[in-house]
Every structure is written in structure tokens, then in C-alpha cells.
């Protein structure tokens, strides 16, 4: 029996709380699934580490985690530090350093949960958003000059490369092909942005030609928001740029009942580097330390991690346990309208793991 080596980075705010809950659930899963084993190693990187060391992670941080099978991540961001420092110093440094170019965000309204849409619409949500995760609007290219002067300039340049577009389009097409509906919606804004977005359209169009069994449609990002709300069942797999998918995935999470439920993977499909798995929510300092953070996003994330590690049966078993708990509705955290603590939700999922 070989153990999966997992680097655990709780990070900031509620991150460590939900990730430790996830580790408990994964450990419980090893009891239920013979042959499944983990070797967890914690890294105390994040904003407290920054206050002590002047960096979000050690200079050789990527070297320290590059041999792991996966990274299980909480969140990053601190009300007392600039967001661009905390994010670029840790989460984005890992995503870019390990070329995790595919960010995957599934959304479903889990059984028992009530989202903001009318129930007959909400129930139809079953989406996966594929977010380009290495370039585009988050490329980090740009600069600031003439600081403090009236002529001060700040620029972020959205960078689109043929290679970057082609590889994420191929990933999205493969993912869409693996799903029942074989339906891919490509999001763009080439009506207004006439260089990078037009290249995006051209290259994606070339790639989808290799997938004749897929139904492909195209949406401008603004129109996509209303389609997600009004016709959720017309959507299955979505391909979008880094920023567009960032925005659409928050909308998706809200329509799925709560930001506390959403899960994410940051994948290096070449498997040269470990991929990173994190709940979609942020550090939520307003509730940090109170023991009421919703761990479901972190559990769903753990299920995505298991899938990536090839532990498909365990991944499904964990998802079933999560759904048993949401469906029963007895142990829901405050963001879902309940009163259960993180620990109580965790215990309920562990209990459900034993029974399914
Ligand atoms: C997300 C988050 C991050 C992003 C922030 C925290 C930089 O919103 O994972 O969606 O925009 O990528
Ligand atoms: Mg976001």
C-alpha cells in the first residue's frame, strides 16, 4: 500500500480550520477504504509567516513541496496586509511556479440545499467551469510609473498566447467529452477586446475542430451571466479566461447555495508538478477562529484531489457522504442557514462515510 504524500498549507483566516477538518475526513476515509493511505505534511506558510519572516513562504518553498503528490490548500489573504503581496507571495506563486494552468470549478446545488434560484431552475445546475490559470488578465505583466504624481500610470496587460490558449482549450474539450452531455460553452469578449480575445476565439475554434462529438457554443461574458441565472440547464462545461472565469465562478458558487460549498483544483495536466486543491472561498476573517466556517467546500475539494490521485472510488464515496449530510439538513453551517459548527459538520460527514 503506497501513501499519497500531501502538502497541507492551511494559510490564513478560516483556511487552517477547514483544511484540518478535511484532513480528519480524509483520515476517516482511509479506514473505510482499504488500500488508501496518506502522508500529510503541514507547512505554516501565509500571512503570519510573512510577519515573522518577511515572505509568505520560504525562498525555496516550491522546492520543498515539488515532490509531493498534491497540495491541499486553505486560503490566503489578511486584512492587515496588501492582497497583492499575500496572493502573489503564496497562492499565485504556487499556481504559476508549478504551471497549474487548468483551474477546474464544479458547481452543483447539493441535495437539500436551497440556492437563490427557483427550485426547478436551481436543481438543473450541473456545471464545470474551466478557468485558464496561467496567463490572461492575471499574467502579472504591467507596471506603475510616476508614483504620486498627477501623471501616475498603472497598467495590467492581459497576455494571451497561442500555447496558453491551445492547452487550456484542449483540456476543456477533453473534460467536456468525458461528461454525459458533451456540451462546451466558450466564453469570450472579443466584441470589445480585439486582440487577445480575438486570438482566444481563433485558437479555441481550431482546437474544437478536433472534437467533432462535442456541441460547442459561444457566449460573450456579460451575456453568460444572465444565461447562468435564467437557463442553468443549457450549460454544462464552460471554458473562460482567468478573470472571466474568476467572476463567473463566484456567481456559480452563489447559485450553488453558498461560497462555502465551492471547490477548486489547480491542475498541471502534464503532472510534472503537484496540483493544488482549495475551497473556492477566501480567508473570511470575520468568522475566523469562531469554529463556524463551512468545511463542505474543503471536503468537496478533497474529493477532487482524490480523483486526481486516481482514487476514484474514494472520491465518490466522500461525495456521497457530503450529500447525505446536506440532504439530511441537520448539520449545516450558518452560511447555509443552519447552526452547526465546523466540528459538527465534520463529525456528520465522517459518520456518513461509515454508513455508505
Ligand atoms: C479565486 C479568488 C482569487 C482569484 C483571488 C483571491 C486572487 O478570487 O480563487 O477565485 O481571483 O484567483
Ligand atoms: Mg474568485
mmCIF file of C-alpha atoms and ligand atoms in Angstrom:
data_model
loop_
_atom_site.group_PDB
_atom_site.id
_atom_site.type_symbol
_atom_site.label_atom_id
_atom_site.label_comp_id
_atom_site.label_asym_id
_atom_site.label_seq_id
_atom_site.Cartn_x
_atom_site.Cartn_y
_atom_site.Cartn_z
ATOM 1 C CA UNK A 1 0.000 0.000 0.000
ATOM 2 C CA UNK A 2 1.534 3.307 -1.005
ATOM 3 C CA UNK A 3 0.726 6.548 0.770
ATOM 4 C CA UNK A 4 -0.194 9.682 -1.100
ATOM 5 C CA UNK A 5 2.127 12.451 0.054
ATOM 6 C CA UNK A 6 0.074 15.581 0.637
ATOM 7 C CA UNK A 7 1.497 19.023 1.393
ATOM 8 C CA UNK A 8 -1.018 20.779 3.633
ATOM 9 C CA UNK A 9 -0.980 24.573 3.576
ATOM 10 C CA UNK A 10 -3.773 25.963 5.731
ATOM 11 C CA UNK A 11 -2.797 29.576 5.073
ATOM 12 C CA UNK A 12 -4.865 32.421 6.536
ATOM 13 C CA UNK A 13 -8.165 33.065 8.299
ATOM 14 C CA UNK A 14 -10.513 30.086 8.166
ATOM 15 C CA UNK A 15 -8.120 28.238 5.825
ATOM 16 C CA UNK A 16 -6.420 26.156 8.538
ATOM 17 C CA UNK A 17 -9.799 25.373 10.176
ATOM 18 C CA UNK A 18 -11.406 23.930 7.053
ATOM 19 C CA UNK A 19 -8.268 22.182 5.860
ATOM 20 C CA UNK A 20 -7.751 20.432 9.198
ATOM 21 C CA UNK A 21 -11.395 19.348 9.034
ATOM 22 C CA UNK A 22 -10.640 17.970 5.571
ATOM 23 C CA UNK A 23 -7.590 16.074 6.838
ATOM 24 C CA UNK A 24 -9.797 14.452 9.500
ATOM 25 C CA UNK A 25 -12.285 13.373 6.861
ATOM 26 C CA UNK A 26 -9.542 12.004 4.612
ATOM 27 C CA UNK A 27 -8.110 10.065 7.550
ATOM 28 C CA UNK A 28 -11.553 8.635 8.278
ATOM 29 C CA UNK A 29 -11.791 7.658 4.630
ATOM 30 C CA UNK A 30 -8.650 5.517 4.932
ATOM 31 C CA UNK A 31 -10.478 3.407 7.497
ATOM 32 C CA UNK A 32 -13.403 2.889 5.139
ATOM 33 C CA UNK A 33 -11.268 2.309 2.031
ATOM 34 C CA UNK A 34 -8.668 -0.399 2.432
ATOM 35 C CA UNK A 35 -5.553 0.425 0.438
ATOM 36 C CA UNK A 36 -5.970 4.166 0.789
ATOM 37 C CA UNK A 37 -3.289 5.973 2.817
ATOM 38 C CA UNK A 38 -1.948 9.483 3.191
ATOM 39 C CA UNK A 39 1.173 11.056 4.480
ATOM 40 C CA UNK A 40 0.314 14.652 5.410
ATOM 41 C CA UNK A 41 2.963 17.278 5.957
ATOM 42 C CA UNK A 42 1.982 20.740 7.229
ATOM 43 C CA UNK A 43 3.547 23.973 6.055
ATOM 44 C CA UNK A 44 2.856 27.051 8.167
ATOM 45 C CA UNK A 45 3.107 29.479 5.260
ATOM 46 C CA UNK A 46 0.862 32.512 4.951
ATOM 47 C CA UNK A 47 0.425 35.940 6.475
ATOM 48 C CA UNK A 48 1.663 35.062 9.984
ATOM 49 C CA UNK A 49 4.734 33.528 8.403
ATOM 50 C CA UNK A 50 5.140 36.791 6.493
ATOM 51 C CA UNK A 51 5.019 38.836 9.694
ATOM 52 C CA UNK A 52 7.814 36.706 11.127
ATOM 53 C CA UNK A 53 9.927 36.220 8.017
ATOM 54 C CA UNK A 54 9.129 38.986 5.556
ATOM 55 C CA UNK A 55 7.969 36.425 2.983
ATOM 56 C CA UNK A 56 4.800 34.395 2.516
ATOM 57 C CA UNK A 57 6.797 31.197 2.104
ATOM 58 C CA UNK A 58 10.496 30.374 2.220
ATOM 59 C CA UNK A 59 12.635 31.276 -0.758
ATOM 60 C CA UNK A 60 12.909 27.581 -1.610
ATOM 61 C CA UNK A 61 9.211 26.947 -0.870
ATOM 62 C CA UNK A 62 8.432 25.439 -4.255
ATOM 63 C CA UNK A 63 11.406 23.086 -3.936
ATOM 64 C CA UNK A 64 10.108 21.944 -0.567
ATOM 65 C CA UNK A 65 6.761 20.841 -1.967
ATOM 66 C CA UNK A 66 7.572 19.855 -5.546
ATOM 67 C CA UNK A 67 7.934 16.143 -4.766
ATOM 68 C CA UNK A 68 4.517 15.840 -3.114
ATOM 69 C CA UNK A 69 1.644 14.120 -4.886
ATOM 70 C CA UNK A 70 -0.731 17.017 -4.235
ATOM 71 C CA UNK A 71 -1.133 20.243 -2.294
ATOM 72 C CA UNK A 72 -4.173 20.705 -0.072
ATOM 73 C CA UNK A 73 -4.604 24.430 0.432
ATOM 74 C CA UNK A 74 -6.854 26.557 2.667
ATOM 75 C CA UNK A 75 -6.902 30.216 1.741
ATOM 76 C CA UNK A 76 -4.753 33.288 1.676
ATOM 77 C CA UNK A 77 -5.433 36.945 2.456
ATOM 78 C CA UNK A 78 -5.157 39.070 5.571
ATOM 79 C CA UNK A 79 -6.991 42.296 6.389
ATOM 80 C CA UNK A 80 -3.726 43.868 7.587
ATOM 81 C CA UNK A 81 -1.602 43.081 4.556
ATOM 82 C CA UNK A 82 -1.999 44.148 0.927
ATOM 83 C CA UNK A 83 -3.801 41.428 -1.042
ATOM 84 C CA UNK A 84 -1.384 41.591 -3.929
ATOM 85 C CA UNK A 85 1.504 40.740 -1.580
ATOM 86 C CA UNK A 86 -0.217 37.824 0.116
ATOM 87 C CA UNK A 87 -1.631 36.355 -3.078
ATOM 88 C CA UNK A 88 1.364 36.708 -5.318
ATOM 89 C CA UNK A 89 3.628 35.578 -2.484
ATOM 90 C CA UNK A 90 1.872 32.265 -1.982
ATOM 91 C CA UNK A 91 -1.120 31.063 -3.949
ATOM 92 C CA UNK A 92 -0.317 32.598 -7.298
ATOM 93 C CA UNK A 93 3.386 31.829 -6.770
ATOM 94 C CA UNK A 94 2.477 28.147 -6.482
ATOM 95 C CA UNK A 95 -0.031 28.161 -9.372
ATOM 96 C CA UNK A 96 2.418 29.861 -11.700
ATOM 97 C CA UNK A 97 5.583 28.217 -10.385
ATOM 98 C CA UNK A 98 4.078 24.779 -10.932
ATOM 99 C CA UNK A 99 2.368 25.766 -14.179
ATOM 100 C CA UNK A 100 -1.031 24.688 -12.859
ATOM 101 C CA UNK A 101 -2.685 26.107 -15.917
ATOM 102 C CA UNK A 102 -6.070 24.440 -15.564
ATOM 103 C CA UNK A 103 -8.327 25.645 -12.802
ATOM 104 C CA UNK A 104 -11.423 23.487 -12.541
ATOM 105 C CA UNK A 105 -14.547 24.523 -10.621
ATOM 106 C CA UNK A 106 -17.530 22.204 -10.454
ATOM 107 C CA UNK A 107 -20.895 23.554 -9.346
ATOM 108 C CA UNK A 108 -23.999 21.678 -8.327
ATOM 109 C CA UNK A 109 -26.756 22.545 -5.956
ATOM 110 C CA UNK A 110 -26.105 19.734 -3.492
ATOM 111 C CA UNK A 111 -29.180 17.809 -2.352
ATOM 112 C CA UNK A 112 -31.084 19.522 0.433
ATOM 113 C CA UNK A 113 -29.557 22.940 -0.205
ATOM 114 C CA UNK A 114 -31.606 25.896 -1.369
ATOM 115 C CA UNK A 115 -29.968 28.338 -3.724
ATOM 116 C CA UNK A 116 -31.289 31.719 -4.782
ATOM 117 C CA UNK A 117 -32.871 30.389 -7.993
ATOM 118 C CA UNK A 118 -36.368 28.950 -8.171
ATOM 119 C CA UNK A 119 -36.008 25.292 -7.184
ATOM 120 C CA UNK A 120 -36.873 23.920 -10.637
ATOM 121 C CA UNK A 121 -34.032 26.018 -12.100
ATOM 122 C CA UNK A 122 -31.541 25.525 -9.267
ATOM 123 C CA UNK A 123 -31.845 21.766 -9.431
ATOM 124 C CA UNK A 124 -30.638 21.829 -13.026
ATOM 125 C CA UNK A 125 -27.237 23.292 -12.186
ATOM 126 C CA UNK A 126 -24.501 20.811 -13.017
ATOM 127 C CA UNK A 127 -21.560 22.758 -14.383
ATOM 128 C CA UNK A 128 -17.818 22.628 -14.544
ATOM 129 C CA UNK A 129 -16.016 25.872 -15.179
ATOM 130 C CA UNK A 130 -12.555 25.520 -16.697
ATOM 131 C CA UNK A 131 -10.512 28.594 -15.942
ATOM 132 C CA UNK A 132 -7.286 29.448 -17.735
ATOM 133 C CA UNK A 133 -4.955 29.747 -14.773
ATOM 134 C CA UNK A 134 -1.564 30.851 -16.010
ATOM 135 C CA UNK A 135 -1.885 33.973 -18.120
ATOM 136 C CA UNK A 136 -4.599 36.268 -19.438
ATOM 137 C CA UNK A 137 -5.557 39.080 -17.117
ATOM 138 C CA UNK A 138 -3.522 37.526 -14.264
ATOM 139 C CA UNK A 139 -0.267 37.271 -16.168
ATOM 140 C CA UNK A 140 1.361 39.758 -13.840
ATOM 141 C CA UNK A 141 2.632 41.820 -16.741
ATOM 142 C CA UNK A 142 2.412 45.569 -16.362
ATOM 143 C CA UNK A 143 3.841 48.268 -14.208
ATOM 144 C CA UNK A 144 3.483 51.525 -12.365
ATOM 145 C CA UNK A 145 5.392 54.703 -13.015
ATOM 146 C CA UNK A 146 5.330 58.328 -11.850
ATOM 147 C CA UNK A 147 4.112 57.311 -8.405
ATOM 148 C CA UNK A 148 2.231 60.005 -6.582
ATOM 149 C CA UNK A 149 2.292 62.421 -9.493
ATOM 150 C CA UNK A 150 -0.785 63.530 -11.415
ATOM 151 C CA UNK A 151 0.597 61.659 -14.411
ATOM 152 C CA UNK A 152 0.824 58.381 -12.471
ATOM 153 C CA UNK A 153 0.075 55.276 -14.543
ATOM 154 C CA UNK A 154 -0.827 51.712 -13.572
ATOM 155 C CA UNK A 155 -1.142 49.014 -16.210
ATOM 156 C CA UNK A 156 -2.027 45.343 -16.148
ATOM 157 C CA UNK A 157 -1.564 43.802 -19.546
ATOM 158 C CA UNK A 158 -3.732 40.804 -20.380
ATOM 159 C CA UNK A 159 -1.457 38.302 -22.059
ATOM 160 C CA UNK A 160 -2.853 35.644 -24.374
ATOM 161 C CA UNK A 161 -0.512 33.208 -26.066
ATOM 162 C CA UNK A 162 -1.295 30.601 -28.688
ATOM 163 C CA UNK A 163 0.276 27.925 -26.500
ATOM 164 C CA UNK A 164 -1.628 29.034 -23.415
ATOM 165 C CA UNK A 165 -4.975 29.141 -25.202
ATOM 166 C CA UNK A 166 -4.452 25.907 -27.056
ATOM 167 C CA UNK A 167 -3.573 23.854 -23.989
ATOM 168 C CA UNK A 168 -6.491 25.078 -21.884
ATOM 169 C CA UNK A 169 -8.903 24.639 -24.796
ATOM 170 C CA UNK A 170 -7.728 21.066 -25.243
ATOM 171 C CA UNK A 171 -8.124 20.428 -21.524
ATOM 172 C CA UNK A 172 -11.674 21.833 -21.565
ATOM 173 C CA UNK A 173 -12.597 19.794 -24.639
ATOM 174 C CA UNK A 174 -11.278 16.593 -23.029
ATOM 175 C CA UNK A 175 -13.218 17.337 -19.857
ATOM 176 C CA UNK A 176 -16.417 18.188 -21.731
ATOM 177 C CA UNK A 177 -16.016 14.974 -23.761
ATOM 178 C CA UNK A 178 -15.809 12.942 -20.562
ATOM 179 C CA UNK A 179 -19.169 14.281 -19.362
ATOM 180 C CA UNK A 180 -22.540 12.950 -20.390
ATOM 181 C CA UNK A 181 -23.868 15.978 -22.212
ATOM 182 C CA UNK A 182 -20.743 16.670 -24.307
ATOM 183 C CA UNK A 183 -21.569 20.330 -24.293
ATOM 184 C CA UNK A 184 -18.977 23.101 -24.143
ATOM 185 C CA UNK A 185 -19.675 26.810 -23.831
ATOM 186 C CA UNK A 186 -16.759 29.059 -24.714
ATOM 187 C CA UNK A 187 -16.840 32.459 -23.037
ATOM 188 C CA UNK A 188 -15.250 35.444 -24.719
ATOM 189 C CA UNK A 189 -15.324 39.224 -25.015
ATOM 190 C CA UNK A 190 -13.930 39.580 -28.498
ATOM 191 C CA UNK A 191 -16.529 42.165 -29.427
ATOM 192 C CA UNK A 192 -14.759 44.722 -27.233
ATOM 193 C CA UNK A 193 -11.238 43.375 -26.814
ATOM 194 C CA UNK A 194 -9.988 42.967 -30.298
ATOM 195 C CA UNK A 195 -6.514 41.476 -29.919
ATOM 196 C CA UNK A 196 -6.051 38.900 -27.194
ATOM 197 C CA UNK A 197 -9.707 37.883 -27.163
ATOM 198 C CA UNK A 198 -9.826 37.511 -30.929
ATOM 199 C CA UNK A 199 -6.770 35.257 -30.737
ATOM 200 C CA UNK A 200 -8.575 33.335 -27.981
ATOM 201 C CA UNK A 201 -11.547 32.779 -30.286
ATOM 202 C CA UNK A 202 -9.392 31.744 -33.238
ATOM 203 C CA UNK A 203 -7.265 29.249 -31.337
ATOM 204 C CA UNK A 204 -10.208 27.723 -29.450
ATOM 205 C CA UNK A 205 -12.058 27.358 -32.743
ATOM 206 C CA UNK A 206 -9.091 25.440 -34.173
ATOM 207 C CA UNK A 207 -8.934 23.136 -31.149
ATOM 208 C CA UNK A 208 -12.650 22.312 -31.044
ATOM 209 C CA UNK A 209 -12.420 21.119 -34.640
ATOM 210 C CA UNK A 210 -10.582 18.093 -33.238
ATOM 211 C CA UNK A 211 -13.644 17.234 -31.121
ATOM 212 C CA UNK A 212 -16.491 16.653 -33.580
ATOM 213 C CA UNK A 213 -18.616 14.870 -30.974
ATOM 214 C CA UNK A 214 -18.833 17.989 -28.798
ATOM 215 C CA UNK A 215 -21.580 20.564 -29.124
ATOM 216 C CA UNK A 216 -19.864 23.922 -28.796
ATOM 217 C CA UNK A 217 -21.466 27.293 -28.342
ATOM 218 C CA UNK A 218 -20.047 30.727 -27.718
ATOM 219 C CA UNK A 219 -21.094 33.404 -25.249
ATOM 220 C CA UNK A 220 -19.960 36.914 -24.506
ATOM 221 C CA UNK A 221 -19.121 37.043 -20.826
ATOM 222 C CA UNK A 222 -21.778 39.602 -19.941
ATOM 223 C CA UNK A 223 -24.500 37.568 -21.629
ATOM 224 C CA UNK A 224 -23.158 34.449 -19.927
ATOM 225 C CA UNK A 225 -24.119 35.838 -16.508
ATOM 226 C CA UNK A 226 -27.767 36.110 -17.432
ATOM 227 C CA UNK A 227 -27.758 32.697 -19.088
ATOM 228 C CA UNK A 228 -26.414 31.136 -15.880
ATOM 229 C CA UNK A 229 -29.295 32.656 -13.968
ATOM 230 C CA UNK A 230 -32.094 32.219 -16.491
ATOM 231 C CA UNK A 231 -31.216 28.976 -18.280
ATOM 232 C CA UNK A 232 -28.926 26.987 -16.000
ATOM 233 C CA UNK A 233 -29.817 23.712 -17.680
ATOM 234 C CA UNK A 234 -28.468 24.938 -21.030
ATOM 235 C CA UNK A 235 -24.910 24.859 -19.601
ATOM 236 C CA UNK A 236 -22.521 22.005 -18.874
ATOM 237 C CA UNK A 237 -18.775 22.649 -19.317
ATOM 238 C CA UNK A 238 -17.584 26.239 -19.563
ATOM 239 C CA UNK A 239 -14.234 27.485 -20.845
ATOM 240 C CA UNK A 240 -13.235 31.018 -19.891
ATOM 241 C CA UNK A 241 -10.212 33.237 -19.352
ATOM 242 C CA UNK A 242 -8.610 33.730 -15.972
ATOM 243 C CA UNK A 243 -10.590 36.828 -14.976
ATOM 244 C CA UNK A 244 -13.853 35.951 -16.691
ATOM 245 C CA UNK A 245 -13.915 32.548 -15.026
ATOM 246 C CA UNK A 246 -12.987 34.094 -11.687
ATOM 247 C CA UNK A 247 -16.106 36.231 -11.834
ATOM 248 C CA UNK A 248 -18.393 33.576 -13.316
ATOM 249 C CA UNK A 249 -17.307 31.049 -10.703
ATOM 250 C CA UNK A 250 -18.363 33.303 -7.832
ATOM 251 C CA UNK A 251 -21.754 33.641 -9.485
ATOM 252 C CA UNK A 252 -21.815 29.863 -9.908
ATOM 253 C CA UNK A 253 -20.955 29.321 -6.242
ATOM 254 C CA UNK A 254 -23.712 31.680 -5.126
ATOM 255 C CA UNK A 255 -26.228 29.912 -7.379
ATOM 256 C CA UNK A 256 -24.970 26.657 -5.871
ATOM 257 C CA UNK A 257 -26.117 27.754 -2.441
ATOM 258 C CA UNK A 258 -23.055 29.279 -0.800
ATOM 259 C CA UNK A 259 -19.471 30.315 -1.430
ATOM 260 C CA UNK A 260 -18.699 27.964 1.454
ATOM 261 C CA UNK A 261 -19.528 24.949 -0.691
ATOM 262 C CA UNK A 262 -17.476 25.591 -3.856
ATOM 263 C CA UNK A 263 -14.384 23.539 -4.638
ATOM 264 C CA UNK A 264 -11.415 24.117 -6.903
ATOM 265 C CA UNK A 265 -8.480 22.334 -8.387
ATOM 266 C CA UNK A 266 -5.418 23.985 -9.873
ATOM 267 C CA UNK A 267 -4.034 21.325 -12.159
ATOM 268 C CA UNK A 268 -0.807 20.805 -14.021
ATOM 269 C CA UNK A 269 -2.171 18.323 -16.559
ATOM 270 C CA UNK A 270 1.366 17.323 -17.578
ATOM 271 C CA UNK A 271 1.801 16.015 -13.997
ATOM 272 C CA UNK A 272 5.338 17.343 -13.932
ATOM 273 C CA UNK A 273 4.401 19.275 -10.773
ATOM 274 C CA UNK A 274 1.926 18.617 -7.982
ATOM 275 C CA UNK A 275 -1.531 20.061 -8.458
ATOM 276 C CA UNK A 276 -3.202 22.157 -5.775
ATOM 277 C CA UNK A 277 -6.694 21.765 -4.335
ATOM 278 C CA UNK A 278 -8.527 24.506 -2.424
ATOM 279 C CA UNK A 279 -12.028 25.544 -1.467
ATOM 280 C CA UNK A 280 -13.184 28.457 -3.552
ATOM 281 C CA UNK A 281 -13.904 30.715 -0.560
ATOM 282 C CA UNK A 282 -11.319 33.071 0.865
ATOM 283 C CA UNK A 283 -9.895 33.559 4.334
ATOM 284 C CA UNK A 284 -13.154 35.047 5.763
ATOM 285 C CA UNK A 285 -11.516 36.824 8.694
ATOM 286 C CA UNK A 286 -14.882 37.936 10.017
ATOM 287 C CA UNK A 287 -15.600 34.380 11.139
ATOM 288 C CA UNK A 288 -12.048 33.053 11.607
ATOM 289 C CA UNK A 289 -11.385 31.357 14.945
ATOM 290 C CA UNK A 290 -15.078 31.001 15.760
ATOM 291 C CA UNK A 291 -15.371 27.398 14.661
ATOM 292 C CA UNK A 292 -18.315 28.069 12.352
ATOM 293 C CA UNK A 293 -16.658 28.003 8.931
ATOM 294 C CA UNK A 294 -18.350 25.708 6.441
ATOM 295 C CA UNK A 295 -15.974 22.815 5.728
ATOM 296 C CA UNK A 296 -18.046 21.410 2.849
ATOM 297 C CA UNK A 297 -16.037 23.340 0.214
ATOM 298 C CA UNK A 298 -12.897 21.850 1.669
ATOM 299 C CA UNK A 299 -14.383 18.328 1.650
ATOM 300 C CA UNK A 300 -15.569 18.629 -1.941
ATOM 301 C CA UNK A 301 -12.054 19.863 -2.759
ATOM 302 C CA UNK A 302 -10.625 16.767 -1.075
ATOM 303 C CA UNK A 303 -12.836 14.669 -3.325
ATOM 304 C CA UNK A 304 -11.403 16.442 -6.399
ATOM 305 C CA UNK A 305 -7.921 15.731 -5.039
ATOM 306 C CA UNK A 306 -8.751 12.041 -4.658
ATOM 307 C CA UNK A 307 -9.971 11.925 -8.247
ATOM 308 C CA UNK A 308 -6.723 13.475 -9.413
ATOM 309 C CA UNK A 309 -4.750 10.922 -7.381
ATOM 310 C CA UNK A 310 -6.619 8.138 -9.168
ATOM 311 C CA UNK A 311 -8.654 7.242 -6.067
ATOM 312 C CA UNK A 312 -11.923 7.382 -7.944
ATOM 313 C CA UNK A 313 -13.916 5.121 -5.607
ATOM 314 C CA UNK A 314 -12.805 7.052 -2.528
ATOM 315 C CA UNK A 315 -13.610 10.339 -4.243
ATOM 316 C CA UNK A 316 -17.133 9.155 -4.990
ATOM 317 C CA UNK A 317 -17.598 7.775 -1.500
ATOM 318 C CA UNK A 318 -16.647 11.119 0.025
ATOM 319 C CA UNK A 319 -19.031 12.970 -2.292
ATOM 320 C CA UNK A 320 -21.846 10.624 -1.322
ATOM 321 C CA UNK A 321 -21.124 11.263 2.375
ATOM 322 C CA UNK A 322 -21.184 15.030 1.815
ATOM 323 C CA UNK A 323 -24.523 14.729 0.015
ATOM 324 C CA UNK A 324 -26.018 12.571 2.742
ATOM 325 C CA UNK A 325 -25.229 15.340 5.228
ATOM 326 C CA UNK A 326 -26.512 18.220 3.095
ATOM 327 C CA UNK A 327 -29.630 16.261 2.225
ATOM 328 C CA UNK A 328 -30.442 15.495 5.868
ATOM 329 C CA UNK A 329 -30.011 19.183 6.675
ATOM 330 C CA UNK A 330 -29.443 18.526 10.342
ATOM 331 C CA UNK A 331 -25.811 19.646 10.388
ATOM 332 C CA UNK A 332 -25.456 22.721 8.222
ATOM 333 C CA UNK A 333 -23.210 25.672 8.993
ATOM 334 C CA UNK A 334 -24.604 29.214 9.405
ATOM 335 C CA UNK A 335 -23.865 30.259 5.789
ATOM 336 C CA UNK A 336 -26.327 27.533 4.735
ATOM 337 C CA UNK A 337 -28.929 28.661 7.233
ATOM 338 C CA UNK A 338 -28.029 26.118 9.908
ATOM 339 C CA UNK A 339 -26.335 26.414 13.272
ATOM 340 C CA UNK A 340 -23.786 23.598 13.136
ATOM 341 C CA UNK A 341 -20.121 24.195 13.941
ATOM 342 C CA UNK A 342 -17.275 23.168 11.652
ATOM 343 C CA UNK A 343 -16.597 20.267 14.020
ATOM 344 C CA UNK A 344 -20.233 19.116 13.957
ATOM 345 C CA UNK A 345 -20.397 19.143 10.139
ATOM 346 C CA UNK A 346 -17.105 17.263 10.050
ATOM 347 C CA UNK A 347 -18.339 14.632 12.504
ATOM 348 C CA UNK A 348 -21.545 14.228 10.494
ATOM 349 C CA UNK A 349 -19.615 13.625 7.261
ATOM 350 C CA UNK A 350 -17.328 11.121 8.988
ATOM 351 C CA UNK A 351 -20.385 9.340 10.346
ATOM 352 C CA UNK A 352 -21.928 9.270 6.860
ATOM 353 C CA UNK A 353 -18.673 7.838 5.454
ATOM 354 C CA UNK A 354 -19.009 4.902 7.790
ATOM 355 C CA UNK A 355 -22.538 4.195 6.683
ATOM 356 C CA UNK A 356 -22.174 4.397 2.874
HETATM 357 C C1 LIG B 1 -10.325 32.815 -6.658
HETATM 358 C C2 LIG B 1 -10.007 34.055 -5.913
HETATM 359 C C3 LIG B 1 -8.632 34.522 -6.287
HETATM 360 C C4 LIG B 1 -8.578 34.764 -7.755
HETATM 361 C C5 LIG B 1 -8.194 35.760 -5.559
HETATM 362 C C6 LIG B 1 -8.152 35.522 -4.094
HETATM 363 C C7 LIG B 1 -6.915 36.312 -6.123
HETATM 364 O O1 LIG B 1 -10.952 35.022 -6.131
HETATM 365 O O2 LIG B 1 -9.633 31.814 -6.471
HETATM 366 O O3 LIG B 1 -11.278 32.812 -7.422
HETATM 367 O O4 LIG B 1 -9.116 35.737 -8.261
HETATM 368 O O5 LIG B 1 -7.983 33.966 -8.439
HETATM 369 MG MG1 LIG B 2 -12.552 34.353 -7.283
#
